[in-house]
Amino acid sequence: MTRKIALVGIGKIALDQHVPALAADPDWELAATVSRHGRVEGVEAFTDFATFLEARPDVGVVSLCLPPQPRYPYAEAALRAGRHLMLEKPPGQTLAEVHALQALAAAQGVTLYATWHSRMAEAVAPAKAWLADKVVKRAHITWREDVRKWHPGQDWVFEPGGMGVFDPGINALSVLTEILPMPVHLTAATLTFPENRQTPIAADLTFSGGVTADFDWRQEGPQTWNIEVDTDAGPMALRLGGNRLEIGGAEVVGEDTIMGEYPKLYRRMTELVDSGASEVDLSPMVHVADALTLGRRLVTDPFRF
Ligand code: NAP
C-alpha cells in the first residue's frame, strides 16, 4: 500500500537524501511539502504547517527535516493532528522535548520514529554482530570533518540548541551506542568554543570502559569518520562513517556511499507504522547532554563561514 507523506523543511538534507529516497520507494508518495522557501517540483507546496494540516488530512505521515531548534512546535502539532511522525537527527534540542513527544505519540496512538541515519550505514549491523560476544578493551572515535563543506552558511549549528560539532559527533555516538556490547557513560569532556560562537567546534570525550572520542569540525582535505575498537579477539575498525568494516586489519564490508542510509530509514518507518510501534532511542543524545554538562571550556579563534 502506498502511503502519503509530507516533508517539512526543504533544505540541504531534504533535497540531498529524503526526496531521492522517497522517489525510489514504491511504498511512499511524497504528497506535500511545507517550507517557507523550499519546494520540490511537481509536489504541492505549503509555507505554513497549520494550513497544511487543515488542508491535507489524507497525508498520514510527516517527516521533519528542519534544524533542531524550530522543530518541537511542528512535531507537537503533527502528533496532535494524529499524524505519524519521523524526526531527523538529533530528535530535538533537548532530551525533555523528546520525552514530551514520546508521551504525546503514545497518547495519540501514532508512530514516533527518532531516526539515526548513521546506524543504517552498511557495516554497522555486521560490526554489532561481530562485537556481540567480544570483550572491548578500548575504543576510539575520530570524527573530523569540515563544517564549511557539510553545513555551508548554516549559522544555526553555532546557535544554542544547534549542538556545534556534536551535530556530526552524535552520528558517531549513534553508531557507538548501537555496536558496543556494553553500556558506557561519559566521565570527562573538553569542549573548544570559537570566541564568537555559542556551541563547540571541537570536543574530546572520555567514557567509562576505555572509550574515547575526538570530534573536530576544522578538518580540511580528506575527512575522517572512524571508530577503532580493541577487543580480546583483536582489532576491529569501522571507517567511512560506518560503511567499511575491518577485522584484524582486513576489510570485510566495504561501501563508500551514504546513499543507502535514507532508503533504509524509510523502510523502517513503513515497518513501524504497519506494526503500530514507535522507536525512540535517546542514548546518543544523553552523551551529548552529559558532555555539555561536564565539559571543560576552551576558547579558540573566531569562526566565520
Ligand atoms: P538546513 O538546510 O539549514 O535547514 C533545512 C530547512 O529548514 C531550511 O532550508 C529551512 O527551509 C527550514 N528552516 C530553517 N530554519 C527554520 C526556522 N527557524 N523555522 C522554520 N523553518 C526553518 O539544514 P539541514 O542541513 O537540511 O539539516 C536539517 C536537519 O538534518 C538537522 O537536524 C541536521 O542535523 C540533519 N542532517 C543534516 C545533514 C547535512 O548533511 N546537512 C546530514 C544528515 C542529517 P525554509 O527556509 O524553506 O523554511
CSV table of C-alpha atoms and ligand atoms in Angstrom, one decimal:
chain,number,residue,atom,x,y,z
A,1,MET,CA,0.0,0.0,0.0
A,2,THR,CA,1.4,3.4,-0.9
A,3,ARG,CA,1.4,5.9,2.0
A,4,LYS,CA,1.2,9.6,1.6
A,5,ILE,CA,3.9,11.6,3.4
A,6,ALA,CA,4.8,15.3,3.8
A,7,LEU,CA,8.3,16.6,4.1
A,8,VAL,CA,8.8,19.7,6.3
A,9,GLY,CA,11.9,21.9,6.0
A,10,ILE,CA,13.1,21.6,2.4
A,11,GLY,CA,16.8,22.4,2.8
A,12,LYS,CA,20.0,20.6,2.4
A,13,ILE,CA,19.2,17.1,3.8
A,14,ALA,CA,15.7,17.0,2.5
A,15,LEU,CA,16.9,17.6,-1.1
A,16,ASP,CA,20.1,15.6,-0.8
A,17,GLN,CA,18.6,12.4,0.8
A,18,HIS,CA,14.9,12.4,1.7
A,19,VAL,CA,13.5,13.4,-1.7
A,20,PRO,CA,15.5,10.8,-3.7
A,21,ALA,CA,14.9,8.1,-1.0
A,22,LEU,CA,11.1,8.6,-1.2
A,23,ALA,CA,11.1,8.8,-5.0
A,24,ALA,CA,12.8,5.4,-5.2
A,25,ASP,CA,10.5,3.7,-2.7
A,26,PRO,CA,7.1,2.4,-4.1
A,27,ASP,CA,5.7,2.3,-0.5
A,28,TRP,CA,5.8,6.1,-0.3
A,29,GLU,CA,4.2,9.0,-2.2
A,30,LEU,CA,5.6,12.5,-1.4
A,31,ALA,CA,2.3,14.2,-1.3
A,32,ALA,CA,3.2,17.7,0.1
A,33,THR,CA,6.0,19.8,1.3
A,34,VAL,CA,5.9,22.5,4.0
A,35,SER,CA,8.7,25.1,3.8
A,36,ARG,CA,9.0,28.8,3.8
A,37,HIS,CA,11.2,28.9,0.7
A,38,GLY,CA,12.0,25.3,-0.4
A,39,ARG,CA,10.0,23.4,-3.0
A,40,VAL,CA,10.0,20.0,-4.7
A,41,GLU,CA,9.0,20.2,-8.4
A,42,GLY,CA,5.6,18.6,-9.0
A,43,VAL,CA,4.6,18.3,-5.3
A,44,GLU,CA,2.0,20.5,-3.6
A,45,ALA,CA,3.9,23.1,-1.6
A,46,PHE,CA,2.7,24.8,1.6
A,47,THR,CA,4.5,27.6,3.5
A,48,ASP,CA,2.5,27.2,6.8
A,49,PHE,CA,2.2,24.0,8.8
A,50,ALA,CA,-1.2,24.6,10.3
A,51,THR,CA,-2.6,25.3,6.8
A,52,PHE,CA,-1.1,22.0,5.5
A,53,LEU,CA,-2.6,20.0,8.5
A,54,GLU,CA,-6.0,21.5,7.8
A,55,ALA,CA,-5.9,21.1,4.0
A,56,ARG,CA,-4.4,17.6,3.7
A,57,PRO,CA,-6.0,15.2,6.3
A,58,ASP,CA,-5.2,12.4,3.7
A,59,VAL,CA,-1.5,12.7,4.4
A,60,GLY,CA,-1.0,10.5,7.4
A,61,VAL,CA,2.8,10.7,7.8
A,62,VAL,CA,5.0,13.7,8.4
A,63,SER,CA,8.8,13.7,8.2
A,64,LEU,CA,10.6,16.7,9.8
A,65,CYS,CA,13.9,17.8,8.2
A,66,LEU,CA,14.1,21.1,10.0
A,67,PRO,CA,17.1,22.1,12.2
A,68,PRO,CA,16.5,21.0,15.8
A,69,GLN,CA,15.7,24.5,17.2
A,70,PRO,CA,12.4,25.2,15.4
A,71,ARG,CA,11.3,21.6,15.3
A,72,TYR,CA,9.3,21.0,18.5
A,73,PRO,CA,6.2,23.0,17.7
A,74,TYR,CA,6.0,21.3,14.3
A,75,ALA,CA,6.4,17.9,16.0
A,76,GLU,CA,3.8,18.6,18.6
A,77,ALA,CA,1.3,19.9,16.1
A,78,ALA,CA,1.8,16.9,13.8
A,79,LEU,CA,1.2,14.4,16.7
A,80,ARG,CA,-1.9,16.4,18.0
A,81,ALA,CA,-3.3,16.2,14.4
A,82,GLY,CA,-2.9,12.4,14.6
A,83,ARG,CA,-0.1,12.1,12.1
A,84,HIS,CA,2.7,9.5,12.3
A,85,LEU,CA,6.0,11.4,12.7
A,86,MET,CA,9.6,10.9,11.7
A,87,LEU,CA,12.4,13.1,13.1
A,88,GLU,CA,15.8,13.9,11.6
A,89,LYS,CA,18.7,13.5,14.0
A,90,PRO,CA,19.1,14.9,16.6
A,91,PRO,CA,15.5,14.3,17.5
A,92,GLY,CA,15.2,17.7,19.4
A,93,GLN,CA,17.2,20.4,21.0
A,94,THR,CA,16.8,18.9,24.5
A,95,LEU,CA,16.0,15.5,25.9
A,96,ALA,CA,12.9,16.7,27.7
A,97,GLU,CA,11.4,17.9,24.4
A,98,VAL,CA,11.7,14.4,23.0
A,99,HIS,CA,10.3,12.8,26.2
A,100,ALA,CA,7.3,15.0,25.8
A,101,LEU,CA,6.9,13.9,22.1
A,102,GLN,CA,7.1,10.3,23.2
A,103,ALA,CA,4.3,10.7,25.7
A,104,LEU,CA,2.2,12.6,23.2
A,105,ALA,CA,2.7,10.0,20.4
A,106,ALA,CA,1.7,7.2,22.9
A,107,ALA,CA,-1.4,9.1,24.0
A,108,GLN,CA,-2.4,9.8,20.4
A,109,GLY,CA,-1.7,6.1,19.3
A,110,VAL,CA,0.6,7.1,16.5
A,111,THR,CA,4.2,6.2,15.5
A,112,LEU,CA,7.1,8.3,16.5
A,113,TYR,CA,10.4,7.4,14.9
A,114,ALA,CA,13.6,9.3,16.0
A,115,THR,CA,16.0,8.4,13.2
A,116,TRP,CA,19.7,7.9,13.4
A,117,HIS,CA,20.8,7.7,9.7
A,118,SER,CA,24.4,6.6,10.5
A,119,ARG,CA,23.0,3.4,12.2
A,120,MET,CA,21.8,2.4,8.8
A,121,ALA,CA,25.3,2.5,7.3
A,122,GLU,CA,26.3,-0.7,5.5
A,123,ALA,CA,28.8,-2.1,8.1
A,124,VAL,CA,27.1,-1.1,11.3
A,125,ALA,CA,25.0,-4.3,11.7
A,126,PRO,CA,27.9,-6.6,10.9
A,127,ALA,CA,30.1,-4.7,13.4
A,128,LYS,CA,27.5,-5.1,16.1
A,129,ALA,CA,27.1,-8.8,15.4
A,130,TRP,CA,30.9,-9.3,15.5
A,131,LEU,CA,31.3,-7.4,18.8
A,132,ALA,CA,28.4,-9.1,20.5
A,133,ASP,CA,30.5,-11.9,22.1
A,134,LYS,CA,33.8,-9.9,22.5
A,135,VAL,CA,35.3,-8.1,25.4
A,136,VAL,CA,36.0,-4.5,24.5
A,137,LYS,CA,39.4,-3.3,25.9
A,138,ARG,CA,39.5,0.1,24.3
A,139,ALA,CA,37.6,2.1,21.6
A,140,HIS,CA,38.4,5.4,20.0
A,141,ILE,CA,36.3,7.5,17.7
A,142,THR,CA,37.9,10.0,15.3
A,143,TRP,CA,35.2,12.2,13.7
A,144,ARG,CA,36.9,15.1,11.9
A,145,GLU,CA,35.2,17.0,9.1
A,146,ASP,CA,35.0,20.4,7.5
A,147,VAL,CA,31.9,22.3,8.7
A,148,ARG,CA,32.2,24.7,5.7
A,149,LYS,CA,31.7,21.7,3.4
A,150,TRP,CA,28.8,20.0,5.1
A,151,HIS,CA,27.0,23.0,6.6
A,152,PRO,CA,27.7,25.9,4.3
A,153,GLY,CA,26.4,29.1,5.8
A,154,GLN,CA,24.2,27.2,8.4
A,155,ASP,CA,24.6,29.6,11.4
A,156,TRP,CA,22.0,27.5,13.3
A,157,VAL,CA,24.7,24.9,14.1
A,158,PHE,CA,26.5,27.5,16.2
A,159,GLU,CA,23.4,28.9,17.9
A,160,PRO,CA,22.1,27.4,21.3
A,161,GLY,CA,20.5,24.1,20.5
A,162,GLY,CA,22.5,23.6,17.3
A,163,MET,CA,25.0,21.4,19.2
A,164,GLY,CA,28.1,22.6,17.2
A,165,VAL,CA,30.5,19.7,16.5
A,166,PHE,CA,28.0,17.3,18.2
A,167,ASP,CA,25.8,17.7,15.1
A,168,PRO,CA,28.1,15.3,13.3
A,169,GLY,CA,29.5,13.8,16.5
A,170,ILE,CA,26.1,12.5,17.5
A,171,ASN,CA,26.2,10.3,14.3
A,172,ALA,CA,29.4,8.7,15.7
A,173,LEU,CA,27.7,8.3,19.1
A,174,SER,CA,24.6,6.7,17.4
A,175,VAL,CA,26.9,4.1,15.9
A,176,LEU,CA,28.9,3.6,19.1
A,177,THR,CA,25.7,3.0,21.2
A,178,GLU,CA,24.4,0.6,18.6
A,179,ILE,CA,27.5,-1.6,18.3
A,180,LEU,CA,29.1,-1.8,21.7
A,181,PRO,CA,28.2,-5.0,23.7
A,182,MET,CA,28.1,-2.9,26.9
A,183,PRO,CA,26.7,0.4,28.0
A,184,VAL,CA,29.2,3.3,28.6
A,185,HIS,CA,28.8,6.7,30.3
A,186,LEU,CA,30.7,9.9,29.8
A,187,THR,CA,33.3,10.7,32.6
A,188,ALA,CA,35.1,13.8,31.2
A,189,ALA,CA,35.0,16.3,28.3
A,190,THR,CA,36.9,19.2,26.9
A,191,LEU,CA,34.9,21.5,24.6
A,192,THR,CA,36.5,24.1,22.3
A,193,PHE,CA,34.3,27.1,21.5
A,194,PRO,CA,35.2,29.8,18.9
A,195,GLU,CA,35.2,33.0,20.8
A,196,ASN,CA,32.3,34.4,18.7
A,197,ARG,CA,30.0,31.3,18.8
A,198,GLN,CA,27.7,29.6,21.3
A,199,THR,CA,28.5,25.9,20.6
A,200,PRO,CA,31.8,24.0,20.4
A,201,ILE,CA,33.8,23.4,17.2
A,202,ALA,CA,35.8,20.6,18.7
A,203,ALA,CA,35.4,18.1,21.6
A,204,ASP,CA,37.5,15.5,23.4
A,205,LEU,CA,35.4,13.0,25.3
A,206,THR,CA,36.3,10.2,27.8
A,207,PHE,CA,33.8,7.5,28.6
A,208,SER,CA,33.8,4.5,31.0
A,209,GLY,CA,35.1,1.2,29.6
A,210,GLY,CA,38.2,2.8,27.9
A,211,VAL,CA,36.2,4.6,25.3
A,212,THR,CA,37.4,8.0,24.0
A,213,ALA,CA,36.4,10.3,21.2
A,214,ASP,CA,37.9,13.2,19.2
A,215,PHE,CA,35.4,15.4,17.3
A,216,ASP,CA,36.7,18.3,15.2
A,217,TRP,CA,34.9,20.5,12.6
A,218,ARG,CA,38.1,22.2,11.3
A,219,GLN,CA,39.5,19.4,9.1
A,220,GLU,CA,40.1,20.4,5.6
A,221,GLY,CA,41.0,17.9,2.8
A,222,PRO,CA,40.3,14.2,3.5
A,223,GLN,CA,37.5,13.7,6.1
A,224,THR,CA,37.8,11.1,8.9
A,225,TRP,CA,34.9,9.1,10.3
A,226,ASN,CA,36.5,6.2,12.2
A,227,ILE,CA,35.6,4.0,15.2
A,228,GLU,CA,38.5,1.7,16.2
A,229,VAL,CA,37.9,-1.0,18.8
A,230,ASP,CA,40.5,-3.2,20.5
A,231,THR,CA,38.9,-6.5,21.8
A,232,ASP,CA,40.0,-9.8,23.3
A,233,ALA,CA,39.8,-11.2,19.7
A,234,GLY,CA,41.9,-8.5,18.1
A,235,PRO,CA,41.2,-5.1,16.5
A,236,MET,CA,38.0,-4.0,14.6
A,237,ALA,CA,37.6,-0.8,12.8
A,238,LEU,CA,34.5,1.0,11.3
A,239,ARG,CA,35.5,3.6,8.7
A,240,LEU,CA,33.8,5.9,6.3
A,241,GLY,CA,31.1,6.7,8.8
A,242,GLY,CA,30.2,3.1,9.4
A,243,ASN,CA,30.3,2.0,5.7
A,244,ARG,CA,33.5,0.0,5.9
A,245,LEU,CA,34.3,-2.8,8.4
A,246,GLU,CA,37.8,-4.1,9.1
A,247,ILE,CA,38.5,-7.0,11.3
A,248,GLY,CA,42.1,-7.8,12.2
A,249,GLY,CA,43.1,-5.2,9.6
A,250,ALA,CA,41.3,-6.9,6.7
A,251,GLU,CA,38.3,-5.3,5.0
A,252,VAL,CA,35.2,-7.5,5.4
A,253,VAL,CA,32.5,-5.0,4.3
A,254,GLY,CA,33.2,-2.1,2.0
A,255,GLU,CA,31.0,0.6,0.7
A,256,ASP,CA,31.8,4.3,0.3
A,257,THR,CA,28.4,5.9,0.0
A,258,ILE,CA,25.7,7.1,2.4
A,259,MET,CA,23.0,6.8,-0.3
A,260,GLY,CA,21.8,3.6,1.3
A,261,GLU,CA,21.1,5.0,4.7
A,262,TYR,CA,17.9,7.1,4.0
A,263,PRO,CA,16.1,4.4,1.9
A,264,LYS,CA,16.6,2.1,5.0
A,265,LEU,CA,15.2,4.8,7.3
A,266,TYR,CA,12.0,5.0,5.2
A,267,ARG,CA,11.7,1.2,5.1
A,268,ARG,CA,12.0,1.1,8.9
A,269,MET,CA,9.3,3.8,9.1
A,270,THR,CA,7.0,1.6,6.9
A,271,GLU,CA,7.5,-1.3,9.4
A,272,LEU,CA,6.9,0.9,12.4
A,273,VAL,CA,3.7,2.4,11.0
A,274,ASP,CA,2.4,-1.0,9.8
A,275,SER,CA,3.0,-2.6,13.3
A,276,GLY,CA,1.8,0.4,15.3
A,277,ALA,CA,5.1,0.8,17.0
A,278,SER,CA,7.5,3.7,17.9
A,279,GLU,CA,11.3,3.8,18.0
A,280,VAL,CA,13.0,6.5,20.1
A,281,ASP,CA,16.5,5.7,21.5
A,282,LEU,CA,17.9,8.8,23.1
A,283,SER,CA,21.2,7.2,24.2
A,284,PRO,CA,23.4,9.2,21.7
A,285,MET,CA,21.8,12.4,22.9
A,286,VAL,CA,22.3,11.6,26.6
A,287,HIS,CA,26.1,11.5,25.9
A,288,VAL,CA,25.9,14.9,24.2
A,289,ALA,CA,23.9,16.4,27.1
A,290,ASP,CA,26.4,14.9,29.5
A,291,ALA,CA,29.4,16.4,27.6
A,292,LEU,CA,27.7,19.8,27.7
A,293,THR,CA,27.1,19.3,31.4
A,294,LEU,CA,30.6,18.0,32.4
A,295,GLY,CA,32.7,19.7,29.7
A,296,ARG,CA,35.7,22.0,30.5
A,297,ARG,CA,35.6,25.0,28.2
A,298,LEU,CA,38.5,26.2,26.0
A,299,VAL,CA,38.2,29.2,23.7
A,300,THR,CA,39.7,29.4,20.3
A,301,ASP,CA,39.8,31.8,17.2
A,302,PRO,CA,36.5,33.2,16.0
A,303,PHE,CA,34.7,31.2,13.3
A,304,ARG,CA,33.1,32.7,10.2
A,305,PHE,CA,31.7,30.8,7.2
B,1,NAP,P1,19.1,23.4,6.6
B,1,NAP,O1,19.3,23.2,5.2
B,1,NAP,O2,19.8,24.6,7.2
B,1,NAP,O3,17.6,23.6,7.1
B,1,NAP,C1,16.5,22.8,6.5
B,1,NAP,C2,15.3,23.8,6.2
B,1,NAP,O4,14.6,24.0,7.4
B,1,NAP,C3,15.7,25.1,5.7
B,1,NAP,O5,16.0,25.1,4.3
B,1,NAP,C4,14.5,26.0,6.0
B,1,NAP,O6,13.6,25.9,4.9
B,1,NAP,C5,14.0,25.3,7.2
B,1,NAP,N1,14.3,26.1,8.4
B,1,NAP,C6,15.4,26.5,8.9
B,1,NAP,N2,15.3,27.3,10.0
B,1,NAP,C7,14.0,27.4,10.2
B,1,NAP,C8,13.2,28.0,11.2
B,1,NAP,N3,13.8,28.7,12.2
B,1,NAP,N4,11.9,27.9,11.1
B,1,NAP,C9,11.3,27.1,10.2
B,1,NAP,N5,12.0,26.5,9.2
B,1,NAP,C10,13.3,26.6,9.2
B,1,NAP,O7,19.5,22.2,7.5
B,1,NAP,P2,19.9,20.7,7.0
B,1,NAP,O8,21.4,20.6,6.7
B,1,NAP,O9,19.0,20.2,6.0
B,1,NAP,O10,19.7,19.9,8.4
B,1,NAP,C11,18.4,19.7,8.9
B,1,NAP,C12,18.5,18.5,9.9
B,1,NAP,O11,19.0,17.4,9.2
B,1,NAP,C13,19.4,18.8,11.1
B,1,NAP,O12,18.9,18.3,12.3
B,1,NAP,C14,20.7,18.0,10.7
B,1,NAP,O13,21.4,17.6,11.8
B,1,NAP,C15,20.2,16.9,9.9
B,1,NAP,N6,21.1,16.3,8.9
B,1,NAP,C16,21.8,17.2,8.1
B,1,NAP,C17,22.8,16.6,7.2
B,1,NAP,C18,23.6,17.5,6.3
B,1,NAP,O14,24.5,17.0,5.6
B,1,NAP,N7,23.4,18.8,6.3
B,1,NAP,C19,23.0,15.3,7.2
B,1,NAP,C20,22.2,14.4,8.0
B,1,NAP,C21,21.3,15.0,8.9
B,1,NAP,P3,12.7,27.1,4.5
B,1,NAP,O15,13.6,28.4,4.6
B,1,NAP,O16,12.2,26.8,3.2
B,1,NAP,O17,11.6,27.2,5.6
